């Protein structure tokens, strides 16, 4: 990642620090990470067990897309040194993606979206919603309404509305996110499968089982091809499809999938 000249830490950095403090993630991370240093740590990097690196790791989790990662799953197994290599930096990644021109600066879309995800996971929906909306607005204005990066806050906002029972508001967002990914990246792309899976869950929540069945089938086919039959995402999708088939009394079809699950 190349940092444009003139970028500096202002409100974006404050937002990050506020997020770390408010959510308690920094404390949790420091308690979870092992204190021992990595023996092969290069001289240009702080010790992997130091407080500095711990904080940088937290910032990376909060600001995944700033380093080219889409989901927290992509971070598994990476040390601070690994993250540095991953991002092409000579130091473990620290937040430098900040506001230069105010709260609507395009670089704010990533931290807004990721902070909203944290609030969503904590059930703090009222706080997550305006952050998702701001991230969506910024990306639409900066990238255009059909850009694939617009689909992420669309899908996230739809998930939020689904959890609140605001189905009429959620459905067009799912449909739009799915259309964007299908048109821009193709109907067999793994990110298309993410929306298919979430949209299927939405249909289940409304007891629209035939619609959910078709969506789960598509998501499973993509994930099996891309990730393999034993990947957690594939297994998760297959389990949902099996449960849905049983509710539809399609027990023979469910048994076939259960056998596949056992074999994998």
C-alpha atoms as one frame of an Amber mdcrd trajectory, in Angstrom:
protein
   0.000   0.000   0.000   1.324   3.452  -0.925   0.524   6.284   1.474  -0.216
   9.482  -0.398   1.925  12.414   0.663   0.226  14.805   3.017  -1.939  12.203
   4.728  -1.780  12.505   8.466  -3.560  11.189  11.501  -6.420  13.412  12.572
 -10.046  12.455  13.112  -9.494   9.019  11.574  -6.863   8.183  14.174  -9.129
   9.444  16.935 -11.944   7.275  15.620  -9.653   4.267  15.723  -8.496   4.929
  19.264 -12.070   5.506  20.369 -13.098   2.206  18.808 -10.297   0.330  20.548
 -11.213   1.865  23.897 -14.977   1.623  23.546 -15.059  -2.011  22.425 -12.332
  -3.223  24.764 -10.704  -5.084  21.895  -7.244  -3.819  22.676  -7.389  -5.313
  26.162  -8.791  -8.568  24.821  -6.072  -8.787  22.212  -3.299  -8.171  24.731
  -4.712 -10.888  26.969  -5.004 -13.356  24.082  -1.727 -12.939  22.233   1.248
 -14.886  23.619   3.843 -12.649  25.285   6.886 -14.422  23.834   8.807 -12.745
  21.063   9.412 -14.306  17.678  13.134 -15.246  17.537  13.472 -14.403  13.837
  12.026 -10.907  14.183  13.903  -8.562  11.824  15.727  -5.635  13.368  13.408
  -3.213  11.623  10.378  -4.640  13.464   9.508  -4.326  17.162   9.264  -7.580
  19.074   6.153  -9.487  18.097   5.096  -9.704  21.739   5.481  -6.004  22.440
   2.597  -3.682  23.231   3.382  -1.738  20.064   2.825  -4.723  17.804  -0.226
  -5.827  19.754  -1.823  -2.473  19.095  -0.846  -2.594  15.441  -2.464  -5.995
  15.106  -5.662  -4.635  16.582  -5.605  -1.728  14.166  -5.187  -4.166  11.307
  -8.218  -6.152  12.442 -10.267  -2.964  12.626  -9.042  -1.716   9.273  -8.789
  -4.928   7.272  -9.588  -3.496   3.879  -6.888  -0.867   4.196  -4.369  -3.707
   3.840  -6.239  -5.518   1.100  -8.022  -8.104   3.255 -11.762  -8.621   3.083
 -12.527 -10.735   6.134 -11.023 -11.600   9.488 -10.635 -15.201   8.312  -7.830
 -13.967   6.019  -5.815 -12.932   9.078  -5.636 -16.347  10.722  -2.084 -17.576
  11.136  -0.441 -14.229  10.477   2.035 -12.824  12.975   2.889  -9.135  13.062
   5.855  -9.896  10.827   3.583 -11.791   8.470   1.214  -8.864   8.250   4.127
  -6.600   7.454   5.208  -8.872   4.611   1.636  -9.270   3.473   1.209  -5.528
   3.077   4.626  -4.851   1.599   5.725  -2.719   4.531   9.042  -2.726   6.366
   7.169  -2.418   9.681   4.204  -4.236  11.145   1.070  -2.531   9.892  -0.131
   0.503  11.817  -3.079   2.730  10.962  -2.260   5.580   8.584  -5.509   5.632
   6.623  -6.966   8.900   7.857  -9.101  11.884   7.044  -7.468  14.592   5.015
 -10.543  16.485   3.956 -13.176  15.795   6.600 -15.492  12.987   7.716 -16.652
  12.192   4.164 -13.144  11.568   2.832 -13.060   8.323   0.775 -10.441   6.755
   3.044 -12.949   6.808   5.904 -15.251   4.230   4.285 -13.140   1.246   5.388
 -12.845   2.137   9.086 -16.495   3.178   9.229 -17.614  -0.137   7.748 -15.341
  -2.194  10.000 -16.295  -0.319  13.160 -19.940  -0.862  12.233 -19.220  -4.596
  11.961 -17.902  -4.559  15.535 -21.016  -2.780  16.798 -23.213  -5.196  14.842
 -21.510  -8.223  16.398 -22.106  -6.678  19.822 -25.800  -6.162  19.052 -25.397
  -2.376  19.078 -27.524  -1.936  15.976 -28.459   1.701  16.501 -24.763   2.627
  16.529 -23.861   0.386  13.599 -26.542   1.641  11.215 -25.326   5.230  10.642
 -21.753   3.982  10.189 -22.819   1.504   7.515 -24.868   4.232   5.858 -21.935
   6.651   5.846 -19.585   4.014   4.434 -22.125   3.222   1.722 -22.645   6.867
   0.834 -18.907   7.560   0.641 -18.229   4.580  -1.606 -21.152   5.360  -3.889
 -19.978   8.931  -4.294 -16.338   8.024  -4.756 -16.551   4.796  -6.765 -19.994
   4.833  -8.334 -23.162   2.921  -7.415 -22.191  -0.266  -9.288 -18.653  -0.694
  -7.960 -18.075  -4.038  -6.171 -16.806  -2.303  -3.034 -20.241  -0.704  -2.709
 -21.738  -4.176  -2.309 -20.026  -4.797   1.043 -21.817  -2.081   3.070 -24.993
  -2.886   1.139 -24.880  -6.495   2.311 -23.840  -5.507   5.818 -26.679  -3.022
   6.103 -29.101  -5.636   4.818 -27.917  -8.060   7.510 -28.494  -5.370  10.115
 -32.035  -4.734   8.914 -32.707  -8.483   8.860 -31.677  -8.806  12.511 -34.037
  -5.942  13.358 -36.909  -7.516  11.441 -36.902  -4.680   8.898 -37.377  -7.071
   6.008 -38.839  -4.612   3.511 -35.711  -2.476   3.830 -33.292  -5.393   3.781
 -34.469  -7.230   0.663 -33.641  -4.589  -1.991 -30.184  -4.170  -0.450 -29.482
  -7.901  -0.722 -30.765  -7.894  -4.294 -28.607  -4.931  -5.238 -25.462  -6.337
  -3.590 -26.004  -9.672  -5.329 -26.550  -7.994  -8.700 -23.365  -5.943  -8.329
 -21.188  -8.955  -7.508 -22.736 -11.079 -10.249 -22.244  -8.362 -12.866 -18.791
  -7.199 -11.781 -17.167 -10.424 -10.574 -19.401 -13.127 -11.954 -22.086 -15.485
 -10.601 -19.490 -18.038  -9.406 -17.267 -15.660  -7.426 -16.769 -16.426  -3.697
 -18.000 -12.950  -2.749 -21.172 -13.666  -4.680 -21.533 -16.725  -2.456 -21.291
 -14.516   0.643 -24.353 -12.549  -0.425 -26.171 -15.698  -1.548 -25.629 -17.222
   1.896 -26.795 -14.106   3.744 -29.763 -13.671   1.410 -30.741 -17.303   2.016
 -30.645 -16.703   5.772 -32.893 -13.694   5.211 -35.385 -15.852   3.310 -35.361
 -18.449   6.092 -36.113 -15.716   8.637 -39.287 -14.939   6.678 -40.123 -18.621
   6.183 -39.580 -18.322   2.432 -38.103 -21.801   2.252 -38.112 -22.528  -1.502
 -36.301 -19.243  -2.177 -33.795 -19.988   0.580 -33.222 -23.501  -0.793 -32.164
 -22.203  -4.195 -29.834 -19.608  -2.671 -28.177 -22.091  -0.298 -27.651 -24.538
  -3.171 -25.883 -21.865  -5.221 -23.740 -20.743  -2.289 -22.748 -24.322  -1.485
 -21.753 -25.107  -5.072 -19.510 -22.042  -5.215 -17.892 -22.665  -1.842 -17.241
 -26.330  -2.551 -15.529 -25.411  -5.798 -13.533 -22.484  -4.395 -12.742 -23.624
  -0.849 -13.190 -27.390  -0.939 -15.682 -29.668   0.799 -14.211 -29.411   4.311
 -13.670 -25.655   4.579 -15.597 -24.038   7.480 -17.581 -21.826   5.094 -18.554
 -24.851   3.021 -19.490 -26.848   6.102 -21.530 -23.973   7.493 -23.470 -23.642
   4.243 -24.038 -27.390   3.972 -25.361 -27.560   7.544 -27.866 -24.792   6.835
 -28.984 -26.522   3.657 -29.361 -29.862   5.455 -31.500 -28.281   8.180 -33.664
 -26.551   5.588 -34.142 -29.751   3.593 -35.359 -31.535   6.713 -37.922 -28.798
   7.375 -39.119 -29.259   3.793 -39.304 -33.041   4.439 -36.742 -33.682   1.718
 -35.003 -36.166   3.980 -33.368 -38.241   1.255 -31.641 -35.193  -0.201 -30.597
 -34.129   3.296 -29.159 -37.575   3.987 -26.964 -37.347   0.887 -25.516 -34.074
   2.089 -25.041 -35.484   5.579 -23.046 -38.338   4.075 -20.878 -35.817   2.236
 -20.430 -33.925   5.472 -19.280 -37.084   7.238 -16.835 -37.984   4.452 -15.277
 -34.522   4.417
